[in-house]
Amino acid sequence: MTSPGPRPRRGRPPAAERPPLDRDRIARAALRIAGEEGFGALTMRRLAEELRVTPRALYNLVQDRQEVVDLTARLMMERLPRHVYDVDDWRSTVRRIYRAAREQYRAVPRATLISLDERVTPAEIHPARLLHTEEMLAFLCAIGLGLEDAVHVRGRFLQDVFAFTLLIDYRYDRSDATVRAMMQQPVPAPWLAAHPDLDVPYARAAAELPTLTSDAYFERFVDDAITLIEHRLRR
């Protein structure tokens, strides 16, 4: 009687059923992990589990974790949306830019913290990152802003999109209606209920205001951005 062969590892399909491992698959898997859990969760072991391979298989294609981070950053930059900039209808253009950027980063919200959590190798920066900045600054200058104001507006754009996707969309997309309603309140209703004697009439009144969807809330951010540009143009 022959002994049975080794059992395949649970949860890992046979090699013939898995797509071939390459650097692109590694980058996409790393971005999924970083986007959902943050770069702190991106270890070589965690990445191997995500791809259902051994850590040794990863080291056949990448040198170390830093190279994985560089590949992830490059993939994020490759996905930067290219815009059609209409100087004559700049307000609609700004709205499109905001919406497109939000759509991209909403899918991987915690990866927006890459500049805080990681250090990307400069030589690995994708040219799209530089071109995207150049095109946006040129557009803002073309509508009448000085370069200093254009830099300020672009910085505000990044802050708006990153903050919204991370602080609003990340929780909103993963929560039920009750949590979504509390997200827009200056002080969550359960906190107010826990302190009934506290004299905070404005906070209590704000908790009763109608709530917005995250999409409607985001449009208010875009309205504020357009107002900022109009103010800078008048100066």
Coordinates of N, CA, C and O in Angstrom, one line a residue, residues 172 175-183 211:
Y172 N -17.5 55.8 5.5 CA -18.8 55.8 4.9 C -19.1 54.5 4.1 O -20.1 53.9 4.2
S175 N -19.7 51.4 6.5 CA -20.6 51.6 7.6 C -22.1 51.5 7.3 O -22.4 51.6 6.1
D176 N -22.9 51.3 8.3 CA -24.3 51.3 8.1 C -24.9 52.7 8.2 O -24.1 53.7 8.4
A177 N -26.2 52.9 8.0 CA -26.8 54.2 7.9 C -26.6 55.0 9.2 O -26.5 56.2 9.2
T178 N -26.7 54.3 10.3 CA -26.5 55.0 11.6 C -25.2 55.6 11.8 O -25.1 56.8 12.2
V179 N -24.1 54.9 11.5 CA -22.8 55.4 11.6 C -22.6 56.5 10.5 O -22.0 57.6 10.8
R180 N -23.1 56.4 9.3 CA -23.0 57.4 8.3 C -23.6 58.7 8.8 O -23.0 59.8 8.5
A181 N -24.7 58.6 9.4 CA -25.4 59.9 9.9 C -24.5 60.6 11.0 O -24.4 61.8 11.0
M182 N -23.9 59.8 11.9 CA -23.1 60.4 12.9 C -21.8 61.0 12.4 O -21.3 61.9 13.0
M183 N -21.4 60.6 11.3 CA -20.1 61.1 10.7 C -20.1 62.6 10.4 O -19.1 63.2 10.5
T211 N -28.8 64.9 7.2 CA -27.5 64.4 6.8 C -27.4 64.3 5.3 O -28.4 64.2 4.6

